[in-house]
XYZ file of C-alpha atoms in Angstrom:
737
model
C 5.379 -66.676 -102.991
C 3.118 -69.376 -104.420
C 0.395 -67.977 -106.697
C -2.356 -69.538 -108.805
C -2.930 -69.225 -112.559
C -6.302 -69.269 -114.253
C -6.806 -72.603 -116.017
C -10.197 -71.931 -117.570
C -11.887 -74.619 -115.508
C -14.610 -74.226 -112.896
C -13.289 -72.508 -109.739
C -12.669 -74.701 -106.704
C -15.690 -74.477 -104.442
C -13.574 -74.449 -101.271
C -11.565 -71.442 -102.396
C -13.032 -69.206 -105.084
C -16.557 -69.258 -103.647
C -15.190 -67.534 -100.542
C -13.416 -64.931 -102.656
C -16.400 -64.054 -104.882
C -15.288 -66.031 -107.908
C -17.620 -66.293 -110.905
C -17.672 -67.176 -114.582
C -16.410 -70.330 -116.150
C -12.765 -69.952 -115.403
C -10.577 -71.796 -112.890
C -7.131 -71.610 -111.315
C -4.114 -73.837 -111.264
C -0.961 -73.691 -109.175
C 2.084 -71.893 -110.640
C 4.935 -69.799 -109.318
C 5.393 -66.232 -110.377
C 3.798 -62.816 -110.122
C 1.181 -61.524 -112.507
C -1.978 -59.433 -112.809
C -5.361 -59.912 -111.168
C -7.544 -62.782 -112.395
C -11.063 -61.617 -113.356
C -12.533 -64.836 -111.975
C -11.468 -63.748 -108.533
C -13.625 -60.616 -108.509
C -16.812 -61.579 -110.322
C -17.709 -62.078 -113.962
C -17.284 -58.415 -114.888
C -14.156 -58.058 -117.030
C -12.587 -55.251 -115.068
C -9.072 -56.334 -115.993
C -7.959 -58.800 -118.623
C -6.846 -62.128 -117.158
C -3.193 -62.850 -117.975
C -3.184 -66.289 -116.395
C -2.041 -65.344 -112.934
C -3.700 -64.096 -109.726
C -2.472 -62.971 -106.313
C -4.301 -65.630 -104.291
C -1.653 -67.349 -102.195
C -1.792 -70.822 -100.644
C -2.105 -69.285 -97.176
C -5.156 -67.277 -98.266
C -6.823 -70.358 -99.709
C -6.179 -72.399 -96.561
C -7.602 -69.619 -94.365
C -10.828 -69.464 -96.346
C -11.233 -73.201 -96.833
C -13.791 -74.963 -94.618
C -11.888 -76.369 -91.639
C -12.557 -79.923 -90.599
C -13.504 -80.264 -86.947
C -11.277 -82.653 -85.036
C -12.870 -85.364 -82.909
C -16.608 -84.866 -83.262
C -17.055 -87.418 -80.491
C -16.404 -87.210 -76.763
C -14.114 -89.392 -74.687
C -17.082 -91.079 -73.006
C -18.600 -91.898 -76.402
C -15.309 -93.457 -77.519
C -15.079 -95.583 -74.378
C -18.673 -96.779 -74.758
C -18.065 -97.680 -78.408
C -14.930 -99.681 -77.538
C -16.805 -101.549 -74.783
C -19.532 -102.608 -77.231
C -16.967 -103.776 -79.779
C -15.023 -105.733 -77.160
C -18.220 -107.341 -75.838
C -19.220 -108.424 -79.359
C -22.411 -106.341 -79.533
C -21.136 -104.404 -82.539
C -18.565 -104.945 -85.214
C -15.894 -102.356 -85.883
C -17.639 -101.187 -89.046
C -21.074 -100.952 -87.417
C -19.640 -99.134 -84.383
C -17.803 -96.684 -86.630
C -21.002 -95.860 -88.490
C -23.238 -95.673 -85.407
C -20.920 -93.542 -83.245
C -19.346 -91.514 -86.103
C -15.843 -92.556 -85.092
C -13.262 -93.310 -87.795
C -12.636 -96.998 -88.313
C -8.868 -96.529 -88.163
C -9.208 -94.834 -84.781
C -11.143 -97.804 -83.398
C -8.608 -100.262 -84.762
C -5.713 -98.309 -83.232
C -7.433 -98.186 -79.825
C -8.444 -101.861 -79.895
C -5.024 -103.097 -80.952
C -3.233 -101.067 -78.310
C -1.201 -99.026 -80.769
C -2.794 -95.888 -79.317
C -4.057 -95.370 -75.760
C -7.795 -95.079 -75.288
C -7.381 -91.774 -73.471
C -5.137 -89.390 -75.404
C -4.765 -85.690 -76.055
C -3.429 -83.693 -78.972
C -0.641 -81.159 -78.928
C 2.510 -80.991 -76.831
C 2.636 -82.664 -73.447
C 1.866 -80.437 -70.447
C 4.698 -79.316 -68.185
C 3.188 -81.217 -65.242
C 2.227 -84.855 -65.577
C -1.328 -86.112 -65.251
C -0.727 -87.347 -61.691
C 0.915 -84.084 -60.694
C -1.978 -82.035 -62.046
C -4.419 -84.276 -60.195
C -2.519 -83.568 -56.955
C -2.713 -79.882 -57.776
C -6.477 -80.120 -58.346
C -7.007 -81.963 -55.040
C -4.993 -79.285 -53.252
C -7.070 -76.517 -54.899
C -10.330 -78.203 -53.875
C -9.276 -78.706 -50.270
C -7.918 -75.165 -49.920
C -11.274 -73.922 -51.198
C -13.179 -76.015 -48.642
C -11.219 -74.597 -45.718
C -11.568 -70.979 -46.854
C -8.189 -70.461 -48.549
C -9.292 -70.523 -52.197
C -6.544 -69.925 -54.753
C -6.575 -67.233 -57.423
C -5.056 -67.617 -60.881
C -2.058 -65.591 -59.800
C -1.657 -67.623 -56.622
C -1.805 -70.869 -58.608
C 0.917 -69.638 -60.971
C 3.244 -68.718 -58.102
C 2.654 -72.094 -56.450
C 3.632 -73.871 -59.677
C 6.663 -71.579 -59.934
C 7.863 -72.687 -56.482
C 7.438 -76.325 -57.503
C 9.374 -75.814 -60.740
C 12.106 -73.884 -58.918
C 12.741 -76.861 -56.629
C 12.143 -79.489 -59.296
C 14.526 -78.083 -61.887
C 12.747 -79.520 -64.938
C 12.899 -77.756 -68.305
C 9.944 -75.523 -69.137
C 9.171 -72.682 -71.558
C 8.154 -70.265 -68.783
C 10.121 -67.132 -68.007
C 11.637 -67.470 -64.522
C 9.583 -70.678 -64.099
C 6.411 -68.574 -63.752
C 3.447 -69.860 -65.830
C 1.416 -67.300 -67.708
C -2.285 -66.846 -68.442
C -2.125 -69.229 -71.421
C -1.039 -72.092 -69.157
C -3.841 -71.298 -66.709
C -6.445 -71.368 -69.472
C -5.087 -74.671 -70.768
C -5.077 -76.070 -67.212
C -8.740 -75.130 -66.779
C -9.587 -76.738 -70.133
C -7.894 -79.957 -69.076
C -9.811 -79.894 -65.777
C -13.367 -78.692 -66.457
C -14.304 -79.512 -62.851
C -12.228 -76.494 -61.767
C -13.893 -73.122 -62.261
C -13.415 -69.544 -61.086
C -15.880 -68.380 -58.440
C -16.317 -65.190 -56.456
C -15.301 -65.852 -52.858
C -17.425 -64.846 -49.891
C -15.706 -63.192 -46.936
C -15.572 -65.453 -43.880
C -14.910 -63.993 -40.444
C -12.451 -65.703 -38.140
C -15.222 -66.344 -35.612
C -17.204 -68.338 -38.176
C -14.074 -70.283 -39.075
C -14.002 -71.734 -35.534
C -17.593 -72.981 -35.814
C -17.843 -76.792 -35.844
C -20.619 -79.293 -36.441
C -20.310 -80.491 -32.842
C -21.242 -77.022 -31.545
C -24.319 -76.876 -33.767
C -25.437 -80.381 -32.825
C -25.039 -79.474 -29.153
C -27.265 -76.433 -29.723
C -29.938 -78.622 -31.347
C -29.909 -80.973 -28.358
C -30.224 -78.084 -25.895
C -33.003 -76.538 -27.994
C -35.048 -79.741 -28.032
C -34.457 -80.204 -24.311
C -35.722 -76.704 -23.519
C -38.797 -77.035 -25.738
C -39.682 -80.329 -24.028
C -39.223 -78.882 -20.524
C -41.997 -77.789 -18.210
C -41.096 -74.142 -18.788
C -42.650 -74.256 -22.282
C -46.327 -74.960 -22.724
C -46.952 -77.617 -25.391
C -43.361 -77.410 -26.643
C -43.507 -80.703 -28.533
C -46.685 -79.639 -30.336
C -45.210 -76.217 -31.153
C -42.205 -77.750 -32.918
C -44.589 -79.596 -35.251
C -46.619 -76.475 -36.145
C -44.853 -74.339 -38.824
C -47.292 -71.444 -38.364
C -45.913 -70.822 -34.844
C -42.169 -70.868 -35.678
C -40.694 -67.497 -36.734
C -37.267 -66.121 -37.539
C -36.296 -62.442 -37.604
C -33.157 -60.645 -38.696
C -32.078 -57.280 -40.075
C -29.873 -56.311 -42.997
C -28.651 -53.076 -44.552
C -29.613 -51.937 -48.049
C -27.228 -49.337 -49.546
C -28.729 -46.250 -51.126
C -26.090 -46.195 -53.866
C -27.010 -49.630 -55.209
C -24.384 -51.618 -57.087
C -22.432 -50.875 -60.268
C -22.674 -53.382 -63.110
C -20.932 -54.095 -66.375
C -22.302 -51.871 -69.145
C -21.844 -51.643 -72.910
C -19.303 -49.028 -73.974
C -17.101 -48.227 -76.975
C -14.103 -50.486 -77.316
C -10.935 -48.923 -75.992
C -12.616 -46.100 -74.102
C -10.629 -45.181 -70.997
C -13.377 -44.118 -68.574
C -16.813 -45.697 -68.185
C -19.127 -44.047 -65.634
C -22.428 -44.991 -64.064
C -24.721 -42.390 -62.536
C -25.100 -43.228 -58.862
C -25.733 -41.824 -55.423
C -22.749 -40.374 -53.570
C -24.414 -41.185 -50.231
C -22.829 -44.460 -49.085
C -25.157 -44.921 -46.132
C -27.715 -47.712 -45.954
C -31.199 -48.250 -44.561
C -31.671 -51.170 -42.176
C -34.606 -53.463 -42.924
C -36.014 -55.718 -40.191
C -37.579 -58.841 -41.737
C -39.466 -61.738 -40.176
C -41.048 -64.881 -41.616
C -42.570 -68.135 -40.411
C -41.842 -71.714 -41.404
C -45.300 -71.850 -43.037
C -44.545 -68.913 -45.365
C -46.147 -66.021 -43.442
C -44.170 -62.780 -43.721
C -44.362 -60.000 -41.143
C -44.270 -56.682 -42.977
C -40.787 -55.135 -42.696
C -39.634 -52.338 -40.437
C -37.492 -49.654 -42.103
C -34.989 -48.108 -39.670
C -33.904 -44.577 -40.626
C -30.992 -42.577 -39.144
C -33.147 -39.728 -37.868
C -35.320 -38.992 -34.869
C -37.587 -36.473 -36.623
C -38.733 -36.116 -40.219
C -40.096 -33.181 -42.203
C -41.466 -35.638 -44.740
C -43.220 -38.986 -44.713
C -40.444 -41.617 -44.962
C -42.988 -44.361 -45.800
C -44.504 -42.504 -48.743
C -45.088 -44.934 -51.607
C -45.017 -47.995 -49.341
C -48.016 -49.947 -48.022
C -49.570 -48.827 -44.753
C -48.570 -52.181 -43.219
C -44.888 -51.178 -43.300
C -43.580 -49.729 -40.035
C -40.804 -47.271 -39.302
C -37.990 -47.316 -36.776
C -35.724 -44.475 -35.670
C -32.188 -44.555 -34.299
C -29.285 -42.139 -34.256
C -27.233 -44.062 -36.819
C -29.928 -46.066 -38.605
C -28.918 -49.365 -36.981
C -30.891 -51.725 -34.812
C -30.724 -51.177 -31.059
C -32.530 -52.507 -27.982
C -35.155 -49.732 -27.961
C -36.048 -50.203 -31.642
C -36.201 -53.989 -31.258
C -38.517 -53.720 -28.250
C -40.741 -51.359 -30.242
C -40.830 -53.834 -33.137
C -41.760 -56.787 -30.912
C -44.390 -54.917 -28.891
C -45.982 -52.720 -31.577
C -45.549 -54.700 -34.783
C -44.718 -58.388 -34.359
C -47.210 -59.261 -31.620
C -50.155 -57.303 -33.153
C -49.521 -58.980 -36.541
C -49.426 -62.441 -34.949
C -52.729 -61.750 -33.205
C -54.237 -60.315 -36.384
C -53.297 -63.457 -38.333
C -54.846 -65.525 -35.500
C -51.683 -67.522 -34.870
C -51.984 -69.705 -31.800
C -49.861 -68.658 -28.837
C -47.225 -69.294 -27.635
C -45.040 -68.702 -30.686
C -41.312 -69.356 -31.123
C -39.135 -66.474 -32.343
C -35.605 -67.503 -33.360
C -32.982 -64.777 -33.649
C -29.248 -64.237 -33.463
C -27.540 -63.210 -30.247
C -26.690 -59.643 -31.263
C -26.607 -57.209 -28.354
C -29.291 -55.077 -30.037
C -31.840 -57.876 -29.461
C -31.215 -58.414 -25.755
C -32.415 -56.350 -22.812
C -34.456 -57.002 -19.709
C -37.599 -55.187 -20.886
C -37.830 -57.272 -24.062
C -37.368 -60.598 -22.263
C -40.016 -59.687 -19.664
C -42.470 -58.541 -22.327
C -42.028 -61.740 -24.351
C -42.446 -63.933 -21.268
C -45.650 -62.127 -20.312
C -47.113 -62.300 -23.848
C -46.244 -65.954 -24.644
C -43.405 -65.235 -27.078
C -40.501 -67.688 -26.732
C -37.276 -65.889 -27.612
C -34.569 -68.408 -28.440
C -31.077 -67.447 -29.554
C -29.211 -69.197 -32.373
C -25.568 -70.248 -31.838
C -23.006 -67.485 -32.067
C -21.615 -66.766 -35.562
C -23.880 -69.367 -37.215
C -26.302 -67.129 -39.098
C -24.914 -68.271 -42.476
C -25.903 -71.844 -41.573
C -28.914 -71.722 -39.219
C -30.547 -68.330 -39.937
C -33.404 -68.899 -42.445
C -33.550 -65.189 -43.347
C -29.848 -65.209 -44.239
C -30.043 -68.497 -46.108
C -32.938 -67.798 -48.470
C -34.483 -64.340 -48.042
C -31.777 -61.687 -47.921
C -29.870 -63.047 -50.909
C -32.958 -62.728 -53.104
C -33.796 -59.323 -51.609
C -30.334 -57.880 -52.251
C -30.229 -59.127 -55.826
C -33.697 -57.750 -56.566
C -32.834 -54.485 -54.787
C -29.799 -53.825 -56.981
C -31.822 -54.555 -60.114
C -34.674 -52.297 -58.942
C -32.303 -49.413 -58.173
C -30.858 -49.651 -61.700
C -34.348 -49.768 -63.232
C -35.563 -46.848 -61.110
C -32.584 -44.651 -62.028
C -33.159 -45.409 -65.705
C -36.835 -44.465 -65.418
C -36.066 -41.317 -63.381
C -33.149 -39.653 -65.155
C -31.192 -37.291 -62.935
C -32.595 -38.634 -59.654
C -31.022 -40.933 -57.092
C -32.377 -43.192 -54.363
C -32.344 -41.437 -50.986
C -34.108 -41.636 -47.633
C -37.193 -39.851 -48.959
C -37.968 -42.352 -51.740
C -36.345 -45.493 -50.279
C -39.648 -46.996 -49.133
C -41.262 -46.494 -52.541
C -38.353 -48.220 -54.330
C -38.116 -51.029 -51.764
C -41.838 -51.883 -51.680
C -41.978 -53.725 -55.066
C -38.769 -55.585 -54.174
C -40.378 -56.879 -50.983
C -43.528 -57.942 -52.814
C -41.528 -59.971 -55.336
C -39.325 -61.740 -52.786
C -41.696 -62.272 -49.829
C -42.899 -65.608 -51.157
C -43.910 -68.671 -49.199
C -41.497 -70.974 -51.048
C -38.528 -68.815 -49.995
C -39.518 -68.994 -46.328
C -40.161 -72.740 -46.408
C -36.857 -73.488 -48.153
C -34.923 -71.360 -45.641
C -36.274 -73.202 -42.594
C -35.781 -76.553 -44.290
C -32.161 -75.814 -45.263
C -31.376 -74.769 -41.688
C -32.914 -77.933 -40.251
C -35.311 -75.911 -38.060
C -38.504 -77.181 -39.678
C -38.850 -80.071 -39.986
C -36.468 -80.222 -37.030
C -33.412 -82.221 -38.126
C -29.906 -81.574 -36.833
C -28.429 -83.546 -39.751
C -30.037 -81.261 -42.340
C -27.876 -78.113 -42.144
C -25.160 -77.672 -44.758
C -21.950 -79.137 -43.359
C -19.926 -78.041 -46.377
C -19.974 -74.522 -44.940
C -18.028 -75.854 -41.967
C -14.966 -76.707 -44.063
C -12.727 -74.041 -42.444
C -13.339 -75.675 -39.066
C -11.047 -78.464 -40.287
C -8.123 -76.263 -39.250
C -9.773 -73.669 -36.992
C -12.171 -75.917 -35.085
C -9.571 -76.610 -32.443
C -6.147 -75.153 -31.720
C -3.501 -77.275 -33.363
C -0.456 -78.132 -31.235
C 2.703 -79.660 -32.701
C 3.332 -83.279 -31.956
C 6.012 -83.990 -29.384
C 7.121 -87.175 -31.089
C 10.208 -87.026 -33.219
C 9.786 -87.517 -36.963
C 10.998 -90.942 -37.953
C 12.901 -91.617 -41.124
C 11.268 -95.006 -41.590
C 7.869 -93.625 -42.633
C 7.032 -94.711 -46.142
C 6.799 -91.980 -48.796
C 3.512 -93.332 -50.065
C 1.904 -93.088 -46.672
C 2.936 -89.469 -46.204
C 1.763 -88.587 -49.703
C -1.637 -90.169 -49.182
C -2.029 -88.390 -45.870
C -1.475 -84.976 -47.394
C -2.975 -85.349 -50.841
C -6.231 -87.007 -49.765
C -8.008 -84.218 -47.868
C -10.713 -85.348 -45.460
C -14.380 -84.623 -45.842
C -16.011 -82.074 -43.586
C -17.969 -84.785 -41.807
C -14.916 -86.714 -40.602
C -13.731 -86.603 -37.020
C -11.453 -83.978 -35.538
C -8.659 -86.513 -35.194
C -8.734 -87.402 -38.858
C -8.869 -83.739 -39.806
C -5.872 -82.797 -37.707
C -3.869 -85.749 -39.011
C -4.594 -84.828 -42.615
C -3.846 -81.157 -42.172
C -0.674 -81.550 -40.136
C 0.900 -84.679 -41.651
C 4.091 -86.212 -40.380
C 7.206 -85.012 -42.177
C 7.702 -87.154 -45.290
C 11.020 -88.795 -45.990
C 12.983 -88.521 -49.186
C 12.304 -91.418 -51.569
C 15.518 -93.138 -52.594
C 14.749 -93.408 -56.304
C 17.602 -93.982 -58.788
C 16.664 -90.839 -60.685
C 17.139 -88.651 -57.614
C 19.998 -89.832 -55.447
C 20.511 -87.216 -52.732
C 23.342 -86.714 -50.320
C 22.757 -86.844 -46.590
C 23.049 -83.068 -46.479
C 20.274 -82.667 -49.052
C 18.070 -85.197 -47.272
C 18.511 -83.378 -43.977
C 17.717 -79.999 -45.581
C 14.481 -81.318 -47.063
C 13.466 -83.020 -43.824
C 14.193 -79.832 -41.843
C 12.146 -77.676 -44.212
C 9.171 -80.038 -44.128
C 9.350 -80.328 -40.331
C 9.452 -76.541 -39.894
C 6.426 -76.233 -42.165
C 4.364 -78.034 -39.508
C 5.465 -75.615 -36.777
C 4.425 -72.069 -36.042
C 6.743 -69.143 -36.742
C 7.175 -68.517 -33.011
C 8.187 -72.142 -32.443
C 10.752 -72.068 -35.285
C 12.241 -68.845 -33.920
C 12.445 -70.364 -30.435
C 14.210 -73.472 -31.742
C 16.756 -71.392 -33.696
C 17.386 -69.228 -30.632
C 18.001 -72.309 -28.497
C 20.301 -73.738 -31.155
C 22.393 -70.569 -31.471
C 22.713 -70.283 -27.693
C 23.541 -74.002 -27.432
C 20.753 -74.799 -24.983
C 20.278 -78.424 -23.917
C 16.561 -79.021 -23.333
C 16.116 -82.679 -22.476
C 12.379 -82.409 -21.807
C 11.427 -81.155 -25.287
C 11.504 -84.188 -27.600
C 10.415 -82.164 -30.638
C 13.283 -79.695 -30.210
C 15.813 -82.515 -29.812
C 14.616 -84.121 -33.054
C 14.785 -80.764 -34.816
C 18.289 -80.215 -33.451
C 19.554 -83.562 -34.770
C 18.333 -82.712 -38.272
C 19.806 -79.205 -37.961
C 23.200 -80.682 -37.046
C 23.139 -82.861 -40.162
C 22.521 -79.849 -42.383
C 25.621 -78.115 -40.961
C 27.963 -81.097 -40.973
C 27.952 -81.823 -44.691
C 29.623 -79.420 -47.167
C 27.631 -77.694 -49.873
C 26.831 -80.075 -52.707
C 26.481 -79.516 -56.429
C 23.194 -77.821 -57.419
C 22.164 -80.805 -59.497
C 22.803 -83.080 -56.526
C 20.655 -81.047 -54.122
C 17.693 -80.530 -56.456
C 14.418 -81.458 -54.825
C 12.715 -84.485 -56.390
C 9.324 -83.855 -58.010
C 7.376 -85.695 -55.309
C 9.108 -83.760 -52.545
C 8.612 -80.445 -54.363
C 4.858 -81.028 -54.407
C 4.778 -82.125 -50.768
C 6.854 -79.117 -49.741
C 4.634 -76.516 -51.438
C 1.158 -78.057 -51.607
C 0.690 -77.639 -47.872
C -2.464 -76.870 -45.939
C -2.577 -73.884 -43.569
C -2.152 -74.575 -39.897
C -4.285 -73.164 -37.097
C -2.572 -71.042 -34.426
C -1.672 -72.614 -31.110
C -4.365 -70.573 -29.369
C -7.695 -69.323 -30.746
C -7.899 -65.684 -31.692
C -9.836 -63.313 -29.487
C -10.658 -63.433 -25.797
C -12.786 -66.131 -24.280
C -15.896 -65.185 -22.366
C -15.310 -65.463 -18.649
C -17.756 -67.372 -16.499
C -20.308 -69.981 -17.417
C -22.066 -70.136 -20.774
C -25.327 -68.201 -20.968
C -28.604 -69.971 -21.845
C -30.055 -69.513 -25.337
C -33.644 -69.153 -24.105
C -33.789 -65.355 -23.810
C -37.347 -65.301 -22.481
C -36.694 -68.130 -20.009
C -36.636 -67.711 -16.266
C -32.895 -68.395 -15.943
C -31.964 -65.688 -18.429
C -34.369 -63.162 -16.888
C -32.797 -63.699 -13.462
C -29.373 -63.302 -15.018
C -30.405 -60.016 -16.657
C -31.896 -58.706 -13.405
C -28.731 -59.583 -11.504
C -26.647 -57.968 -14.218
C -28.696 -54.784 -14.026
C -28.414 -54.680 -10.233
C -24.659 -55.256 -10.392
C -24.355 -52.460 -12.921
C -26.331 -50.065 -10.729
C -24.214 -50.998 -7.698
C -21.052 -50.461 -9.692
C -22.232 -47.050 -10.874
C -23.137 -46.092 -7.295
C -19.735 -47.189 -6.040
C -17.972 -45.211 -8.756
C -20.061 -42.124 -8.006
C -19.292 -42.296 -4.259
C -15.586 -42.785 -4.902
C -15.582 -39.906 -7.356
C -17.225 -37.616 -4.811
C -14.708 -38.656 -2.151
C -11.791 -37.941 -4.471
C -13.155 -34.530 -5.417
C -13.703 -33.630 -1.739
C -10.206 -34.726 -0.762
C -8.689 -32.824 -3.664
C -10.594 -29.676 -2.762
C -9.512 -29.941 0.857
C -5.889 -30.387 -0.135
C -5.970 -27.388 -2.464
C -7.448 -25.188 0.249
C -4.780 -26.291 2.716
C -2.003 -25.506 0.250
C -3.484 -22.159 -0.639
C -3.784 -21.205 3.043
C -0.211 -22.239 3.758
C 1.313 -20.421 0.806
C -0.630 -17.156 1.167
C 1.711 -14.456 2.660
C 0.527 -12.196 5.474
C 0.139 -8.412 5.323
C 3.472 -6.641 5.759
C 4.070 -5.621 9.382
C 7.377 -4.067 10.256
C 7.051 -5.047 13.872
C 6.359 -8.719 13.062
C 9.286 -11.081 13.052
C 9.632 -14.814 12.612
C 9.622 -17.139 15.526
C 13.347 -17.652 15.410
C 14.116 -13.975 14.809
C 16.207 -14.714 11.663
C 13.596 -15.233 8.888
C 11.227 -12.485 7.896
C 8.193 -13.919 6.081
C 7.254 -10.489 4.719
C 10.390 -10.057 2.620
C 11.726 -11.933 -0.390
C 14.568 -14.153 0.702
C 16.175 -13.662 -2.701
C 16.119 -9.910 -3.381
C 15.230 -8.797 0.201
C 12.365 -6.637 -1.025
C 9.271 -6.351 1.127
C 5.876 -7.830 0.266
C 4.118 -5.610 -2.313
C 0.576 -7.039 -2.044
C 0.737 -9.109 -5.300
C -0.041 -12.633 -4.050
C 0.240 -14.218 -7.505
C 3.891 -13.157 -7.780
C 5.056 -14.949 -4.597
C 6.071 -18.557 -3.986
C 6.751 -20.171 -0.595
C 9.179 -22.890 0.350
C 7.621 -26.196 1.468
C 10.320 -26.811 4.122
C 10.769 -23.349 5.725
C 8.805 -20.089 6.146
C 10.810 -18.232 3.478
C 9.000 -16.541 0.570
C 10.369 -15.619 -2.833
C 9.309 -13.741 -5.900
C 8.770 -16.123 -8.778
C 11.628 -14.545 -10.689
C 13.924 -14.986 -7.684
C 13.529 -18.790 -7.599
C 15.636 -21.343 -9.462
C 12.592 -22.929 -11.161
C 12.808 -22.971 -14.951
C 9.941 -21.293 -16.849
C 8.271 -20.427 -13.562
C 6.645 -17.328 -15.040
C 4.809 -19.473 -17.613
C 3.382 -21.923 -15.055
C -0.252 -21.662 -13.964
C -1.417 -21.284 -10.361
C -2.651 -24.884 -10.231
C 0.729 -26.122 -11.416
C 2.481 -24.046 -8.764
C 0.186 -25.376 -6.035
C 0.993 -28.936 -7.025
C 4.720 -28.136 -7.121
C 6.639 -29.467 -4.097
C 9.414 -26.817 -4.196
C 12.166 -26.196 -1.666
C 14.527 -23.255 -1.611
C 18.307 -23.485 -1.880
C 18.712 -23.102 1.909
C 16.676 -26.258 2.551
C 18.070 -28.430 -0.249
């Protein structure tokens, strides 16, 4: 161990100051072990100094002031070099002005060092490979398949497994340190919380939304709407309504707790139900006071206690919106508020096409009271619904914060149905601002009306789900250049490009193996790679079908894709197994094989609506006639079902009576005999005992007039069968079988 001896000089400022040194002594380097130097622990002579101390070189380096490396950014360095090369500054002046060492500038200018350089060991993946990885991450995020840290590590593992390059990772799987370094090297990549996207929204395309805008403008300019062109230019007459649920339990947050504690709790409500809030706002910033929908029909308390009198209440069995509650809101709350605010009629009310908003009574009422109900496109509320775009996000965030504040101020209490209105009222007052309403309508392109205004980045998943992808019937050619296939896959299209460009970028043609000297592959290896890449563009059902045809040796001349696949499959079976080093996948092919984009199914999920598409104008004459016809058809169907049900019940009753009359034995009469003189209906044909008056114990044959006791028949478990089961039983005795 290297120690330091007191030399009697002043202590080094970079070392002894950190260790509390004092006095007029100093230290000098010497090997050995000795006592404790008094200069290291203040000027008080606690122990006599014998010339040695226990301060090691490692301790001095740890306490010394570290020099920060590269106090300049890469952009600053590039700007400085440009000014020196242009002659605006000399090397000395540039070094002083930009605080860059003169030797660094000379090395960069002379070419001895590259202008862009990093310190430390080289990354496992090259710069170009990491750029491909970043492009793949960005495109997967745009189409709704964002990658997690764990998913990224497993993708890199697959690439390294095929590539075969040396790396320090265990089983080729990068760890969290590599991920952190990767994110430092690419600051444009960050971790974000993903938002769930339903499969229906994934099929939404810009073309569908633009078509809706065209139909909307056409309807507003038609003769069915009074002053439709003027209405679209008046923001005070354009409204949007929607409902959303607010949970009573609120939301848990990160809290401060002792380090290492195992359990951290937050006091909350065990009731996981939520209260539905119906909100409405205009493009000019006017807010209709909300309706709170509670899951009760009667209350023993005032559910709006603590809320303004302008709030209204709705009741339903489960606390959700339904057609009755929506009609009540339109007739008793929305229309009176519009008239109170002296808004000119007619007004436009935009809403989503949920079934709770649509019934015949509501459409008739709106048509009679000059309210134009117009439905937004299906599954587009995250793009065209102003309430969803700007209002509900702010409301939910403020609601969670208010619940936390309220629980802190009211220790031991929780938010429930009784105090929900009082807690929600200040949240509504803070968020019901004119700027929120105006920004929501503007972002949706509804006011000012502009079909190019809505956010097309939200339509990224439609790049693969917008239309059903079908595999190409053309055979993959081996003459396609590797560069072309790489550019096709690694340059993802923008969301505004055409469907043809999107499909070509997502389902690229199978790339060929580049014949580079560093990676000379056998024909068997080339065929294996080509087969794997080709199968990646097919669905699992198609691959299974091709393998089944191949095993059964089918010859399908009409399927060009199968014939091409079969030729490649034959090549993989002809060649013998090669050496592992010979069949290793080249780096470029490893990236192309694993950095793939998901492929849409051959057919869209879900069932398509039968019949023609319904109009979006819910209060229009066409839709009202459709609703009336639908109601009449429903009534006719119910009448038909009722008549058929009555006929079936009558026929069943008649049949049961006939069976009961046929099977009921007559009163014993010794003088009575059967028609043929051989069969006596008043005796058991099995035990020959006479009828004893117990009708429930007798069973008759369906083919002859013989009667038997139940126990005398050959029916299994006959004593456990009910009378109805026996009546429905078509039994014949042994004489008739």
